[in-house]
Amino acid sequence: MGKNLVGNHIRKLRFNHDEMTQQQLADKVGVTRQTIVALEKGNYSPSLELAFRIAHAFSMPLEEVFFYGDNTEE
Amino acid sequence: MTYQEKKSIVSIISAILIFVSFSAYKYVRYPEEGLEPTEALRYWGSFVLVLTLVSILAHIVISIVFNIVFRITTGEKEPTFADELDKHIELKANRNGFFVFILGFLLAMGALAIEQPVQVMFVTLIVSGFISDITGSVTKLYHYRRGV
């Protein structure tokens, strides 16, 4: 919606983790695939809890998965 | 198109179909000669009550049929839970729907205050209920497509 300032590297990280599918990540963190799609497209900023769960799924610190700034993926 | 988007579209279409067909059914049965005030209240009271019951039942039936058709056509199961995005969108849809209904409620009370017939008040209330239902579904569709 053009005002989302929390970006993420989820798409890139999924491919770096054995080409994990959106559904696999969704199952791992307990959300629907639709939510992962919305996160990757920058249409939704996750709650802090979900952000931590996603970072944990990739075994990475939060700031390496999410970033604050413009909504274009680096 | 996702399950939620399809469900919102089905919800909009079914709300319109239920409302239009029920209103058409009741319209042809509306007494031609003027009603006594107590009879008018009874008529509109039963209109609202029956429309509410019919609407709830029809929505349940349509939802079941939709889930069956969705499973058959896509081979996917419908989501079994609502996550934080779903709840977030549901809250926004409820907020917008309630806002529209309250606006309609105030208009209905305004109609009484300016001494309009009681029918005007009931029609305003019924139409605002219908529009608030549509508003909720349109809000869901919008946020599922464009994000939150």
XYZ file of C-alpha atoms in Angstrom, chain B residues 9 12-13 21 23 33 35 51 57 65 70 78 87 102 107 119 121 133 146:
19
model
C -16.194 -12.304 -3.767
C -20.425 -10.110 -1.822
C -22.383 -11.913 -4.549
C -34.375 -11.834 -3.851
C -36.732 -7.847 -0.902
C -53.669 -0.092 1.037
C -51.138 0.010 6.944
C -34.269 -11.377 6.572
C -28.873 -19.672 6.954
C -21.104 -25.222 -0.979
C -13.149 -24.940 -3.892
C -9.425 -24.384 2.773
C -7.385 -11.352 12.098
C -23.882 3.283 12.584
C -29.815 8.434 9.263
C -41.248 2.808 6.621
C -36.727 4.482 9.072
C -22.294 -6.338 5.019
C -3.506 -4.778 -1.798
